[in-house]
């Protein structure tokens, strides 16, 4: 947890590259792909946040050690 800022920055860069590539491969033209990019990034980050929350909940309830 000591370099959380660096890890979040690197995650954001890699996630943006993945979402950008998928947007450009999905759309035939660049204009619609660029317009859809913020919405796609939001969906990706919210989905990752939900997944992380579910994993933390599972860790807390199932895998916790007292």
mmCIF file of N, CA and C in Angstrom:
data_model
loop_
_atom_site.group_PDB
_atom_site.id
_atom_site.type_symbol
_atom_site.label_atom_id
_atom_site.label_comp_id
_atom_site.label_asym_id
_atom_site.label_seq_id
_atom_site.Cartn_x
_atom_site.Cartn_y
_atom_site.Cartn_z
ATOM 1 N N UNK A 1 0.812 -1.195 0.000
ATOM 2 C CA UNK A 1 0.000 0.000 0.000
ATOM 3 C C UNK A 1 0.853 1.257 0.000
ATOM 4 N N UNK A 2 2.155 1.085 -0.021
ATOM 5 C CA UNK A 2 2.988 2.275 0.092
ATOM 6 C C UNK A 2 3.030 3.070 -1.212
ATOM 7 N N UNK A 3 2.858 2.434 -2.344
ATOM 8 C CA UNK A 3 2.876 3.137 -3.624
ATOM 9 C C UNK A 3 1.515 3.082 -4.307
ATOM 10 N N UNK A 4 0.457 3.329 -3.544
ATOM 11 C CA UNK A 4 -0.897 3.194 -4.092
ATOM 12 C C UNK A 4 -1.142 4.180 -5.231
ATOM 13 N N UNK A 5 -0.592 5.376 -5.134
ATOM 14 C CA UNK A 5 -0.780 6.369 -6.194
ATOM 15 C C UNK A 5 -0.165 5.924 -7.506
ATOM 16 N N UNK A 6 1.019 5.361 -7.426
ATOM 17 C CA UNK A 6 1.699 4.873 -8.635
ATOM 18 C C UNK A 6 0.927 3.708 -9.236
ATOM 19 N N UNK A 7 0.443 2.806 -8.385
ATOM 20 C CA UNK A 7 -0.305 1.655 -8.884
ATOM 21 C C UNK A 7 -1.620 2.082 -9.524
ATOM 22 N N UNK A 8 -2.308 3.044 -8.924
ATOM 23 C CA UNK A 8 -3.554 3.540 -9.520
ATOM 24 C C UNK A 8 -3.297 4.246 -10.838
ATOM 25 N N UNK A 9 -2.217 4.988 -10.929
ATOM 26 C CA UNK A 9 -1.864 5.654 -12.186
ATOM 27 C C UNK A 9 -1.553 4.633 -13.276
ATOM 28 N N UNK A 10 -0.768 3.630 -12.951
ATOM 29 C CA UNK A 10 -0.446 2.593 -13.933
ATOM 30 C C UNK A 10 -1.692 1.818 -14.350
ATOM 31 N N UNK A 11 -2.576 1.511 -13.404
ATOM 32 C CA UNK A 11 -3.826 0.841 -13.732
ATOM 33 C C UNK A 11 -4.667 1.691 -14.673
ATOM 34 N N UNK A 12 -4.733 2.991 -14.412
ATOM 35 C CA UNK A 12 -5.507 3.894 -15.256
ATOM 36 C C UNK A 12 -4.945 3.946 -16.671
ATOM 37 N N UNK A 13 -3.637 3.996 -16.808
ATOM 38 C CA UNK A 13 -3.013 4.042 -18.129
ATOM 39 C C UNK A 13 -3.291 2.758 -18.907
ATOM 40 N N UNK A 14 -3.107 1.628 -18.264
ATOM 41 C CA UNK A 14 -3.335 0.342 -18.935
ATOM 42 C C UNK A 14 -4.818 0.166 -19.256
ATOM 43 N N UNK A 15 -5.694 0.534 -18.326
ATOM 44 C CA UNK A 15 -7.140 0.412 -18.560
ATOM 45 C C UNK A 15 -7.579 1.309 -19.706
ATOM 46 N N UNK A 16 -7.050 2.530 -19.760
ATOM 47 C CA UNK A 16 -7.411 3.435 -20.849
ATOM 48 C C UNK A 16 -6.969 2.865 -22.193
ATOM 49 N N UNK A 17 -5.804 2.259 -22.238
ATOM 50 C CA UNK A 17 -5.338 1.653 -23.487
ATOM 51 C C UNK A 17 -6.230 0.492 -23.908
ATOM 52 N N UNK A 18 -6.621 -0.342 -22.963
ATOM 53 C CA UNK A 18 -7.485 -1.486 -23.274
ATOM 54 C C UNK A 18 -8.843 -1.015 -23.768
ATOM 55 N N UNK A 19 -9.441 -0.059 -23.062
ATOM 56 C CA UNK A 19 -10.764 0.435 -23.439
ATOM 57 C C UNK A 19 -10.701 1.168 -24.773
ATOM 58 N N UNK A 20 -9.639 1.928 -25.009
ATOM 59 C CA UNK A 20 -9.502 2.656 -26.267
ATOM 60 C C UNK A 20 -9.384 1.691 -27.448
ATOM 61 N N UNK A 21 -8.574 0.664 -27.300
ATOM 62 C CA UNK A 21 -8.444 -0.317 -28.377
ATOM 63 C C UNK A 21 -9.757 -1.027 -28.648
ATOM 64 N N UNK A 22 -10.475 -1.392 -27.591
ATOM 65 C CA UNK A 22 -11.745 -2.076 -27.807
ATOM 66 C C UNK A 22 -12.769 -1.147 -28.457
ATOM 67 N N UNK A 23 -12.735 0.137 -28.123
ATOM 68 C CA UNK A 23 -13.660 1.088 -28.747
ATOM 69 C C UNK A 23 -13.352 1.245 -30.232
ATOM 70 N N UNK A 24 -12.087 1.324 -30.592
ATOM 71 C CA UNK A 24 -11.735 1.509 -32.001
ATOM 72 C C UNK A 24 -11.952 0.239 -32.818
ATOM 73 N N UNK A 25 -11.818 -0.928 -32.198
ATOM 74 C CA UNK A 25 -12.103 -2.160 -32.926
ATOM 75 C C UNK A 25 -13.600 -2.396 -33.064
ATOM 76 N N UNK A 26 -14.388 -1.850 -32.138
ATOM 77 C CA UNK A 26 -15.825 -2.057 -32.169
ATOM 78 C C UNK A 26 -16.528 -1.145 -33.164
ATOM 79 N N UNK A 27 -16.066 0.074 -33.331
ATOM 80 C CA UNK A 27 -16.696 1.056 -34.218
ATOM 81 C C UNK A 27 -15.965 1.109 -35.548
ATOM 82 N N UNK A 28 -16.742 1.302 -36.599
ATOM 83 C CA UNK A 28 -16.144 1.381 -37.939
ATOM 84 C C UNK A 28 -15.464 2.730 -38.182
ATOM 85 N N UNK A 29 -15.984 3.784 -37.583
ATOM 86 C CA UNK A 29 -15.441 5.132 -37.753
ATOM 87 C C UNK A 29 -14.817 5.619 -36.443
ATOM 88 N N UNK A 30 -13.855 6.538 -36.573
ATOM 89 C CA UNK A 30 -13.165 7.047 -35.384
ATOM 90 C C UNK A 30 -14.032 7.988 -34.550
ATOM 91 N N UNK A 31 -14.894 8.762 -35.202
ATOM 92 C CA UNK A 31 -15.731 9.734 -34.484
ATOM 93 C C UNK A 31 -16.614 9.093 -33.430
ATOM 94 N N UNK A 32 -17.427 8.101 -33.812
ATOM 95 C CA UNK A 32 -18.260 7.450 -32.791
ATOM 96 C C UNK A 32 -17.437 6.748 -31.702
ATOM 97 N N UNK A 33 -16.284 6.220 -32.075
ATOM 98 C CA UNK A 33 -15.431 5.558 -31.080
ATOM 99 C C UNK A 33 -14.923 6.565 -30.054
ATOM 100 N N UNK A 34 -14.515 7.736 -30.504
ATOM 101 C CA UNK A 34 -14.033 8.760 -29.570
ATOM 102 C C UNK A 34 -15.156 9.292 -28.690
ATOM 103 N N UNK A 35 -16.357 9.432 -29.256
ATOM 104 C CA UNK A 35 -17.486 9.907 -28.454
ATOM 105 C C UNK A 35 -17.910 8.875 -27.414
ATOM 106 N N UNK A 36 -17.742 7.600 -27.703
ATOM 107 C CA UNK A 36 -18.137 6.545 -26.769
ATOM 108 C C UNK A 36 -17.066 6.264 -25.718
ATOM 109 N N UNK A 37 -15.883 6.800 -25.892
ATOM 110 C CA UNK A 37 -14.769 6.481 -24.995
ATOM 111 C C UNK A 37 -15.021 6.857 -23.530
ATOM 112 N N UNK A 38 -15.512 8.067 -23.209
ATOM 113 C CA UNK A 38 -15.744 8.369 -21.780
ATOM 114 C C UNK A 38 -16.755 7.432 -21.123
ATOM 115 N N UNK A 39 -17.829 7.094 -21.847
ATOM 116 C CA UNK A 39 -18.832 6.181 -21.304
ATOM 117 C C UNK A 39 -18.242 4.799 -21.087
ATOM 118 N N UNK A 40 -17.428 4.337 -22.029
ATOM 119 C CA UNK A 40 -16.789 3.029 -21.897
ATOM 120 C C UNK A 40 -15.805 3.013 -20.730
ATOM 121 N N UNK A 41 -15.038 4.091 -20.560
ATOM 122 C CA UNK A 41 -14.111 4.172 -19.431
ATOM 123 C C UNK A 41 -14.862 4.153 -18.105
ATOM 124 N N UNK A 42 -15.977 4.883 -18.041
ATOM 125 C CA UNK A 42 -16.779 4.897 -16.823
ATOM 126 C C UNK A 42 -17.294 3.506 -16.509
ATOM 127 N N UNK A 43 -17.847 2.810 -17.490
ATOM 128 C CA UNK A 43 -18.339 1.446 -17.279
ATOM 129 C C UNK A 43 -17.214 0.524 -16.820
ATOM 130 N N UNK A 44 -16.039 0.661 -17.428
ATOM 131 C CA UNK A 44 -14.914 -0.200 -17.068
ATOM 132 C C UNK A 44 -14.484 0.038 -15.628
ATOM 133 N N UNK A 45 -14.326 1.304 -15.243
ATOM 134 C CA UNK A 45 -13.862 1.604 -13.890
ATOM 135 C C UNK A 45 -14.920 1.256 -12.842
ATOM 136 N N UNK A 46 -16.191 1.487 -13.143
ATOM 137 C CA UNK A 46 -17.244 1.097 -12.203
ATOM 138 C C UNK A 46 -17.282 -0.420 -12.071
ATOM 139 N N UNK A 47 -17.153 -1.117 -13.181
ATOM 140 C CA UNK A 47 -17.131 -2.582 -13.131
ATOM 141 C C UNK A 47 -15.960 -3.108 -12.328
ATOM 142 N N UNK A 48 -14.799 -2.516 -12.504
ATOM 143 C CA UNK A 48 -13.627 -2.931 -11.719
ATOM 144 C C UNK A 48 -13.831 -2.621 -10.241
ATOM 145 N N UNK A 49 -14.458 -1.486 -9.934
ATOM 146 C CA UNK A 49 -14.731 -1.137 -8.543
ATOM 147 C C UNK A 49 -15.707 -2.101 -7.896
ATOM 148 N N UNK A 50 -16.759 -2.476 -8.630
ATOM 149 C CA UNK A 50 -17.728 -3.447 -8.108
ATOM 150 C C UNK A 50 -17.046 -4.792 -7.878
ATOM 151 N N UNK A 51 -16.236 -5.215 -8.830
ATOM 152 C CA UNK A 51 -15.520 -6.479 -8.684
ATOM 153 C C UNK A 51 -14.587 -6.452 -7.480
ATOM 154 N N UNK A 52 -13.862 -5.361 -7.298
ATOM 155 C CA UNK A 52 -12.964 -5.243 -6.142
ATOM 156 C C UNK A 52 -13.759 -5.260 -4.839
ATOM 157 N N UNK A 53 -14.914 -4.584 -4.826
ATOM 158 C CA UNK A 53 -15.757 -4.596 -3.632
ATOM 159 C C UNK A 53 -16.267 -5.987 -3.313
ATOM 160 N N UNK A 54 -16.696 -6.728 -4.332
ATOM 161 C CA UNK A 54 -17.160 -8.096 -4.108
ATOM 162 C C UNK A 54 -16.037 -8.997 -3.614
ATOM 163 N N UNK A 55 -14.841 -8.803 -4.143
ATOM 164 C CA UNK A 55 -13.703 -9.597 -3.681
ATOM 165 C C UNK A 55 -13.366 -9.280 -2.224
ATOM 166 N N UNK A 56 -13.423 -8.006 -1.850
ATOM 167 C CA UNK A 56 -13.164 -7.633 -0.454
ATOM 168 C C UNK A 56 -14.246 -8.176 0.468
ATOM 169 N N UNK A 57 -15.493 -8.162 0.009
ATOM 170 C CA UNK A 57 -16.584 -8.726 0.801
ATOM 171 C C UNK A 57 -16.399 -10.232 0.985
ATOM 172 N N UNK A 58 -16.025 -10.907 -0.088
ATOM 173 C CA UNK A 58 -15.783 -12.351 0.008
ATOM 174 C C UNK A 58 -14.610 -12.642 0.932
ATOM 175 N N UNK A 59 -13.575 -11.835 0.865
ATOM 176 C CA UNK A 59 -12.425 -12.031 1.755
ATOM 177 C C UNK A 59 -12.834 -11.828 3.208
ATOM 178 N N UNK A 60 -13.651 -10.810 3.439
ATOM 179 C CA UNK A 60 -14.061 -10.495 4.809
ATOM 180 C C UNK A 60 -14.960 -11.591 5.384
ATOM 181 N N UNK A 61 -15.844 -12.144 4.564
ATOM 182 C CA UNK A 61 -16.809 -13.108 5.091
ATOM 183 C C UNK A 61 -16.327 -14.546 5.017
ATOM 184 N N UNK A 62 -15.589 -14.906 3.990
ATOM 185 C CA UNK A 62 -15.234 -16.312 3.776
ATOM 186 C C UNK A 62 -13.800 -16.611 4.183
ATOM 187 N N UNK A 63 -12.891 -15.751 3.815
ATOM 188 C CA UNK A 63 -11.475 -16.076 3.976
ATOM 189 C C UNK A 63 -10.813 -15.361 5.136
ATOM 190 N N UNK A 64 -11.601 -14.758 6.018
ATOM 191 C CA UNK A 64 -10.968 -14.042 7.124
ATOM 192 C C UNK A 64 -10.431 -15.025 8.156
ATOM 193 N N UNK A 65 -9.333 -14.632 8.754
ATOM 194 C CA UNK A 65 -8.678 -15.463 9.777
ATOM 195 C C UNK A 65 -8.709 -14.683 11.072
ATOM 196 N N UNK A 66 -9.251 -15.304 12.106
ATOM 197 C CA UNK A 66 -9.322 -14.626 13.410
ATOM 198 C C UNK A 66 -8.171 -15.002 14.292
#
